[in-house]
Amino acid sequence: MRGALVLLPAAFFAVFFAYPVATIVGRGLRTDAGWRPGRLGEVLARPEVLDVLWFTTWQALASTALTLLVALPGAYVFARFDFPGKQALRAVVTVPFVLPTVVVGTAFLALLGRGGLLDGLWGVRLDTTVWAILLAHVFFNYAVVVRTVGGLWAQLDPRQEEAARVLGASRLTAWRRVTLPALGPAVAAAALMVFLFTYTSFGVVVILGGPAYRTLEAEIYRQTAQLLDLPTAAVLTLVQFAAAAAVLAVHARTVRRRETALRLVDPAGTAHRPRGAGQWALLGGVLASIALLLVLPLGVLVARSLDASGGLGFYRALRSAEASGGTFVVPPLEAVRNSLEFAFAATAIAVTVGGLAAAALTRRAGRLVRGFDALLMLPLGVSAVTVGFGFLVALDEPPLDLRSSWILVPLAQALVGVPFVVRTMLPVLRAVDVRLREAAAVLGASPLRAWREVDLPMVRRALLVAAGFAFAVSLGEFGATVFIARADHPTLPVAVARLLGRPGELNYGQAMALSTILMAVCAVALLLLERVRTDRKGEF
């Protein structure tokens, strides 16, 4: 039974992740004369490649530091304060995280880009572009810190810090010596995930950075799709893979420390109404930062989706293929239906594969299982561009001749959804008392029936939450889909990127309109998740 649980997820990742990536990297490093491992040094010695590596690294570090600086006060407020509208605000804060990167980039383009609301505020276009990228990353990752750190903070016993205060420590000293060490693993885990997401940033940088600013992921796309330089793309893929593997290995250690090092309490009893002017000021500051950094860009995006008269002209234009000036062979509005169909299929795949993987991980322990757990997270750090192009190259011969099949897009999207399913389901499954399964087995239940009768009723809501996150991230997948989505079946992120790549106010307005539709769909999915969710277990 345990082997069967591992078999399907392992086969899925071997065929649809490892094989396409290995095929592309192999073609890039191999010539007619054989392997050329020396290409690694040749490519990394190029000044333009070094510039890309430097920009990728420093912007990820800066984005991570800025996100922690802005989001940690929010994590404290959500953990320790009780105020009207808290649950709704928690959902609002989480909306940006599930938004497609294309939408985030488009929102900040409307805010800080060409003719944007704050265009020219800094006077120098360079600074505007860099700040737009950094702030977009803060926007996207704010919820990672709030949920990861705030979730643990809410479960820390406040009496420990109060005891330090009674013994004469100041408020700052008590926080530094008691609370901060306890929060350390959660802060480290959040920082590592933010760094990983920003290090592999693609949609945000492509839309905001243009040709002047490129991360590794954006450069891999340029080398693959525009220059057809597979050797360079293969080397950059290996560099990004190594960086992602290192980050995920450190993240796994911090997660284990967070799970085992603390004695936690029920979070329901740790929150209170703000007391005193200082706490009310902190709450007001956090609400103001949420309004400026999270709500304002989305509001500007909606405003830019309306035409000059404030009407719905750009939305009406989405119904006609001719209005896009030849960008599409079908009306852009078809992308909405395509995206929903693909996302539902991808969600079914991700829940099946991720659910089986999570169940297997709860029944075994040891280094091999931890390695399998890390493998499931790799699609978040490995170049999605490489995966998408690998699909075209590797999956083009029987028995896996899928290049012209509609299932190719959901398969690529499911690769991104599986890690979210696993990370959502795993803590809940581990909380199920193993003695319940043993009792069911003693009474004659098969392993399948024991799972159906014992585990499923206890994890049903977590399964719905996992499906919701998989749906949202599948809906917005861009890096791989941009390669494999057919011209007559574009997805919403691909349609937005194509419209932004064409000149003209009408194309720009339609891109904003499609982004607003995509934002609304993701927001509705997330709000439904918050209604289903009854606990805060899981990492997302």
GROMACS .gro file of N, CA, C and O in nm, residues 336-410:
model
  300
  336VAL      N    1  -1.065   3.322  -2.128
  336VAL     CA    2  -1.126   3.299  -1.998
  336VAL      C    3  -1.176   3.155  -1.987
  336VAL      O    4  -1.147   3.084  -1.890
  337ARG      N    5  -1.251   3.114  -2.089
  337ARG     CA    6  -1.302   2.976  -2.087
  337ARG      C    7  -1.189   2.875  -2.094
  337ARG      O    8  -1.189   2.774  -2.022
  338ASN      N    9  -1.089   2.901  -2.179
  338ASN     CA   10  -0.976   2.809  -2.189
  338ASN      C   11  -0.905   2.793  -2.054
  338ASN      O   12  -0.873   2.682  -2.012
  339SER      N   13  -0.880   2.906  -1.988
  339SER     CA   14  -0.808   2.902  -1.861
  339SER      C   15  -0.885   2.825  -1.756
  339SER      O   16  -0.827   2.748  -1.678
  340LEU      N   17  -1.016   2.845  -1.749
  340LEU     CA   18  -1.097   2.774  -1.651
  340LEU      C   19  -1.096   2.624  -1.677
  340LEU      O   20  -1.082   2.542  -1.584
  341GLU      N   21  -1.109   2.584  -1.804
  341GLU     CA   22  -1.108   2.441  -1.836
  341GLU      C   23  -0.973   2.379  -1.802
  341GLU      O   24  -0.966   2.272  -1.741
  342PHE      N   25  -0.865   2.446  -1.842
  342PHE     CA   26  -0.732   2.393  -1.812
  342PHE      C   27  -0.708   2.386  -1.661
  342PHE      O   28  -0.650   2.290  -1.611
  343ALA      N   29  -0.751   2.490  -1.589
  343ALA     CA   30  -0.726   2.495  -1.444
  343ALA      C   31  -0.802   2.385  -1.371
  343ALA      O   32  -0.750   2.325  -1.276
  344PHE      N   33  -0.925   2.357  -1.411
  344PHE     CA   34  -1.000   2.249  -1.348
  344PHE      C   35  -0.933   2.114  -1.371
  344PHE      O   36  -0.922   2.031  -1.280
  345ALA      N   37  -0.886   2.091  -1.494
  345ALA     CA   38  -0.816   1.966  -1.523
  345ALA      C   39  -0.686   1.957  -1.445
  345ALA      O   40  -0.652   1.852  -1.388
  346ALA      N   41  -0.611   2.068  -1.440
  346ALA     CA   42  -0.485   2.070  -1.365
  346ALA      C   43  -0.508   2.047  -1.216
  346ALA      O   44  -0.429   1.979  -1.150
  347THR      N   45  -0.617   2.102  -1.164
  347THR     CA   46  -0.649   2.084  -1.022
  347THR      C   47  -0.677   1.937  -0.990
  347THR      O   48  -0.630   1.884  -0.888
  348ALA      N   49  -0.751   1.870  -1.078
  348ALA     CA   50  -0.779   1.728  -1.057
  348ALA      C   51  -0.651   1.647  -1.055
  348ALA      O   52  -0.632   1.558  -0.970
  349ILE      N   53  -0.558   1.679  -1.147
  349ILE     CA   54  -0.430   1.607  -1.151
  349ILE      C   55  -0.348   1.637  -1.026
  349ILE      O   56  -0.293   1.547  -0.962
  350ALA      N   57  -0.340   1.766  -0.990
  350ALA     CA   58  -0.258   1.807  -0.876
  350ALA      C   59  -0.310   1.748  -0.745
  350ALA      O   60  -0.231   1.704  -0.660
  351VAL      N   61  -0.441   1.746  -0.726
  351VAL     CA   62  -0.498   1.692  -0.603
  351VAL      C   63  -0.474   1.541  -0.594
  351VAL      O   64  -0.442   1.487  -0.487
  352THR      N   65  -0.487   1.472  -0.707
  352THR     CA   66  -0.463   1.327  -0.708
  352THR      C   67  -0.318   1.295  -0.676
  352THR      O   68  -0.287   1.216  -0.585
  353VAL      N   69  -0.226   1.358  -0.750
  353VAL     CA   70  -0.083   1.331  -0.731
  353VAL      C   71  -0.036   1.382  -0.595
  353VAL      O   72   0.032   1.312  -0.519
  354GLY      N   73  -0.072   1.507  -0.562
  354GLY     CA   74  -0.028   1.565  -0.436
  354GLY      C   75  -0.089   1.498  -0.315
  354GLY      O   76  -0.023   1.480  -0.212
  355GLY      N   77  -0.216   1.457  -0.326
  355GLY     CA   78  -0.281   1.388  -0.215
  355GLY      C   79  -0.216   1.253  -0.186
  355GLY      O   80  -0.193   1.217  -0.069
  356LEU      N   81  -0.184   1.177  -0.292
  356LEU     CA   82  -0.117   1.050  -0.273
  356LEU      C   83   0.023   1.070  -0.214
  356LEU      O   84   0.067   0.994  -0.126
  357ALA      N   85   0.093   1.172  -0.263
  357ALA     CA   86   0.228   1.200  -0.212
  357ALA      C   87   0.223   1.238  -0.064
  357ALA      O   88   0.304   1.191   0.017
  358ALA      N   89   0.128   1.323  -0.027
  358ALA     CA   90   0.116   1.363   0.113
  358ALA      C   91   0.081   1.244   0.201
  358ALA      O   92   0.135   1.229   0.312
  359ALA      N   93  -0.007   1.157   0.153
  359ALA     CA   94  -0.042   1.037   0.231
  359ALA      C   95   0.079   0.947   0.249
  359ALA      O   96   0.101   0.890   0.356
  360ALA      N   97   0.162   0.934   0.144
  360ALA     CA   98   0.282   0.851   0.155
  360ALA      C   99   0.381   0.911   0.254
  360ALA      O  100   0.445   0.838   0.331
  361LEU      N  101   0.394   1.042   0.254
  361LEU     CA  102   0.490   1.108   0.342
  361LEU      C  103   0.449   1.098   0.490
  361LEU      O  104   0.534   1.111   0.578
  362THR      N  105   0.322   1.077   0.517
  362THR     CA  106   0.279   1.064   0.657
  362THR      C  107   0.303   0.923   0.710
  362THR      O  108   0.301   0.903   0.832
  363ARG      N  109   0.324   0.828   0.622
  363ARG     CA  110   0.336   0.689   0.664
  363ARG      C  111   0.480   0.639   0.670
  363ARG      O  112   0.505   0.527   0.707
  364ARG      N  113   0.572   0.724   0.631
  364ARG     CA  114   0.712   0.683   0.633
  364ARG      C  115   0.797   0.795   0.690
  364ARG      O  116   0.757   0.911   0.693
  365ALA      N  117   0.917   0.763   0.732
  365ALA     CA  118   1.012   0.861   0.782
  365ALA      C  119   1.151   0.823   0.732
  365ALA      O  120   1.172   0.715   0.678
  366GLY      N  121   1.245   0.913   0.749
  366GLY     CA  122   1.381   0.884   0.708
  366GLY      C  123   1.429   0.976   0.598
  366GLY      O  124   1.356   1.058   0.544
  367ARG      N  125   1.558   0.959   0.564
  367ARG     CA  126   1.622   1.047   0.467
  367ARG      C  127   1.561   1.033   0.328
  367ARG      O  128   1.548   1.130   0.255
  368LEU      N  129   1.523   0.911   0.288
  368LEU     CA  130   1.467   0.890   0.156
  368LEU      C  131   1.336   0.965   0.140
  368LEU      O  132   1.310   1.027   0.036
  369VAL      N  133   1.253   0.962   0.242
  369VAL     CA  134   1.125   1.033   0.236
  369VAL      C  135   1.147   1.183   0.232
  369VAL      O  136   1.079   1.255   0.159
  370ARG      N  137   1.245   1.232   0.311
  370ARG     CA  138   1.273   1.376   0.307
  370ARG      C  139   1.322   1.418   0.169
  370ARG      O  140   1.291   1.527   0.121
  371GLY      N  141   1.399   1.329   0.104
  371GLY     CA  142   1.442   1.358  -0.032
  371GLY      C  143   1.325   1.363  -0.129
  371GLY      O  144   1.320   1.450  -0.218
  372PHE      N  145   1.230   1.271  -0.112
  372PHE     CA  146   1.111   1.272  -0.197
  372PHE      C  147   1.028   1.398  -0.172
  372PHE      O  148   0.975   1.458  -0.266
  373ASP      N  149   1.020   1.440  -0.047
  373ASP     CA  150   0.948   1.562  -0.013
  373ASP      C  151   1.013   1.682  -0.083
  373ASP      O  152   0.944   1.769  -0.138
  374ALA      N  153   1.146   1.690  -0.080
  374ALA     CA  154   1.216   1.800  -0.147
  374ALA      C  155   1.194   1.795  -0.297
  374ALA      O  156   1.178   1.899  -0.362
  375LEU      N  157   1.189   1.675  -0.355
  375LEU     CA  158   1.165   1.661  -0.498
  375LEU      C  159   1.031   1.721  -0.538
  375LEU      O  160   1.019   1.786  -0.643
  376LEU      N  161   0.931   1.703  -0.454
  376LEU     CA  162   0.799   1.756  -0.485
  376LEU      C  163   0.798   1.908  -0.489
  376LEU      O  164   0.710   1.967  -0.552
  377MET      N  165   0.893   1.972  -0.421
  377MET     CA  166   0.899   2.118  -0.419
  377MET      C  167   0.980   2.177  -0.533
  377MET      O  168   0.974   2.297  -0.559
  378LEU      N  169   1.057   2.095  -0.604
  378LEU     CA  170   1.148   2.147  -0.704
  378LEU      C  171   1.080   2.225  -0.817
  378LEU      O  172   1.139   2.320  -0.869
  379PRO      N  173   0.958   2.190  -0.861
  379PRO     CA  174   0.897   2.270  -0.966
  379PRO      C  175   0.880   2.417  -0.931
  379PRO      O  176   0.866   2.501  -1.022
  380LEU      N  177   0.881   2.452  -0.802
  380LEU     CA  178   0.872   2.593  -0.764
  380LEU      C  179   1.002   2.666  -0.790
  380LEU      O  180   1.003   2.789  -0.800
  381GLY      N  181   1.114   2.593  -0.800
  381GLY     CA  182   1.242   2.659  -0.816
  381GLY      C  183   1.310   2.635  -0.949
  381GLY      O  184   1.398   2.710  -0.988
  382VAL      N  185   1.272   2.530  -1.021
  382VAL     CA  186   1.332   2.501  -1.150
  382VAL      C  187   1.260   2.584  -1.258
  382VAL      O  188   1.140   2.609  -1.250
  383SER      N  189   1.335   2.624  -1.357
  383SER     CA  190   1.281   2.710  -1.462
  383SER      C  191   1.156   2.652  -1.527
  383SER      O  192   1.160   2.545  -1.589
  384ALA      N  193   1.045   2.723  -1.512
  384ALA     CA  194   0.921   2.681  -1.579
  384ALA      C  195   0.935   2.692  -1.729
  384ALA      O  196   0.872   2.617  -1.804
  385VAL      N  197   1.017   2.786  -1.775
  385VAL     CA  198   1.044   2.800  -1.918
  385VAL      C  199   1.108   2.673  -1.971
  385VAL      O  200   1.071   2.623  -2.079
  386THR      N  201   1.205   2.619  -1.898
  386THR     CA  202   1.271   2.496  -1.939
  386THR      C  203   1.172   2.380  -1.942
  386THR      O  204   1.175   2.296  -2.033
  387VAL      N  205   1.084   2.374  -1.841
  387VAL     CA  206   0.983   2.268  -1.839
  387VAL      C  207   0.891   2.278  -1.961
  387VAL      O  208   0.864   2.178  -2.028
  388GLY      N  209   0.844   2.400  -1.991
  388GLY     CA  210   0.755   2.417  -2.105
  388GLY      C  211   0.820   2.381  -2.236
  388GLY      O  212   0.762   2.310  -2.319
  389PHE      N  213   0.942   2.430  -2.258
  389PHE     CA  214   1.013   2.398  -2.381
  389PHE      C  215   1.046   2.249  -2.385
  389PHE      O  216   1.043   2.186  -2.491
  390GLY      N  217   1.077   2.191  -2.267
  390GLY     CA  218   1.105   2.048  -2.261
  390GLY      C  219   0.985   1.965  -2.299
  390GLY      O  220   0.999   1.859  -2.361
  391PHE      N  221   0.866   2.011  -2.265
  391PHE     CA  222   0.744   1.942  -2.307
  391PHE      C  223   0.737   1.933  -2.460
  391PHE      O  224   0.703   1.829  -2.515
  392LEU      N  225   0.768   2.043  -2.528
  392LEU     CA  226   0.761   2.045  -2.674
  392LEU      C  227   0.863   1.951  -2.736
  392LEU      O  228   0.836   1.885  -2.838
  393VAL      N  229   0.982   1.944  -2.677
  393VAL     CA  230   1.090   1.866  -2.735
  393VAL      C  231   1.081   1.718  -2.697
  393VAL      O  232   1.101   1.630  -2.781
  394ALA      N  233   1.050   1.691  -2.569
  394ALA     CA  234   1.056   1.554  -2.520
  394ALA      C  235   0.928   1.475  -2.544
  394ALA      O  236   0.934   1.354  -2.569
  395LEU      N  237   0.815   1.541  -2.536
  395LEU     CA  238   0.687   1.470  -2.546
  395LEU      C  239   0.630   1.478  -2.686
  395LEU      O  240   0.516   1.522  -2.709
  396ASP      N  241   0.711   1.437  -2.784
  396ASP     CA  242   0.668   1.447  -2.923
  396ASP      C  243   0.679   1.315  -2.999
  396ASP      O  244   0.669   1.312  -3.121
  397GLU      N  245   0.699   1.204  -2.926
  397GLU     CA  246   0.710   1.073  -2.989
  397GLU      C  247   0.625   0.972  -2.912
  397GLU      O  248   0.612   0.984  -2.790
  398PRO      N  249   0.566   0.874  -2.982
  398PRO     CA  250   0.490   0.770  -2.912
  398PRO      C  251   0.580   0.699  -2.812
  398PRO      O  252   0.700   0.683  -2.835
  399PRO      N  253   0.528   0.656  -2.698
  399PRO     CA  254   0.387   0.661  -2.656
  399PRO      C  255   0.347   0.791  -2.587
  399PRO      O  256   0.236   0.801  -2.537
  400LEU      N  257   0.436   0.889  -2.585
  400LEU     CA  258   0.406   1.016  -2.519
  400LEU      C  259   0.408   1.129  -2.621
  400LEU      O  260   0.475   1.231  -2.602
  401ASP      N  261   0.338   1.111  -2.731
  401ASP     CA  262   0.328   1.216  -2.831
  401ASP      C  263   0.211   1.308  -2.793
  401ASP      O  264   0.098   1.292  -2.838
  402LEU      N  265   0.240   1.404  -2.706
  402LEU     CA  266   0.135   1.489  -2.650
  402LEU      C  267   0.143   1.634  -2.699
  402LEU      O  268   0.068   1.718  -2.652
  403ARG      N  269   0.234   1.663  -2.792
  403ARG     CA  270   0.259   1.801  -2.828
  403ARG      C  271   0.136   1.870  -2.884
  403ARG      O  272   0.117   1.990  -2.867
  404SER      N  273   0.049   1.796  -2.951
  404SER     CA  274  -0.072   1.856  -3.007
  404SER      C  275  -0.195   1.830  -2.921
  404SER      O  276  -0.306   1.865  -2.959
  405SER      N  277  -0.175   1.771  -2.802
  405SER     CA  278  -0.288   1.737  -2.716
  405SER      C  279  -0.320   1.852  -2.621
  405SER      O  280  -0.229   1.922  -2.574
  406TRP      N  281  -0.447   1.867  -2.588
  406TRP     CA  282  -0.490   1.972  -2.495
  406TRP      C  283  -0.439   1.945  -2.353
  406TRP      O  284  -0.425   2.038  -2.273
  407ILE      N  285  -0.410   1.819  -2.321
  407ILE     CA  286  -0.371   1.783  -2.184
  407ILE      C  287  -0.234   1.838  -2.146
  407ILE      O  288  -0.198   1.844  -2.027
  408LEU      N  289  -0.156   1.882  -2.245
  408LEU     CA  290  -0.021   1.929  -2.217
  408LEU      C  291  -0.022   2.049  -2.123
  408LEU      O  292   0.061   2.058  -2.031
  409VAL      N  293  -0.114   2.142  -2.145
  409VAL     CA  294  -0.121   2.262  -2.059
  409VAL      C  295  -0.160   2.226  -1.916
  409VAL      O  296  -0.093   2.268  -1.820
  410PRO      N  297  -0.265   2.146  -1.891
  410PRO     CA  298  -0.295   2.107  -1.752
  410PRO      C  299  -0.183   2.031  -1.684
  410PRO      O  300  -0.162   2.046  -1.564
   0.00000   0.00000   0.00000
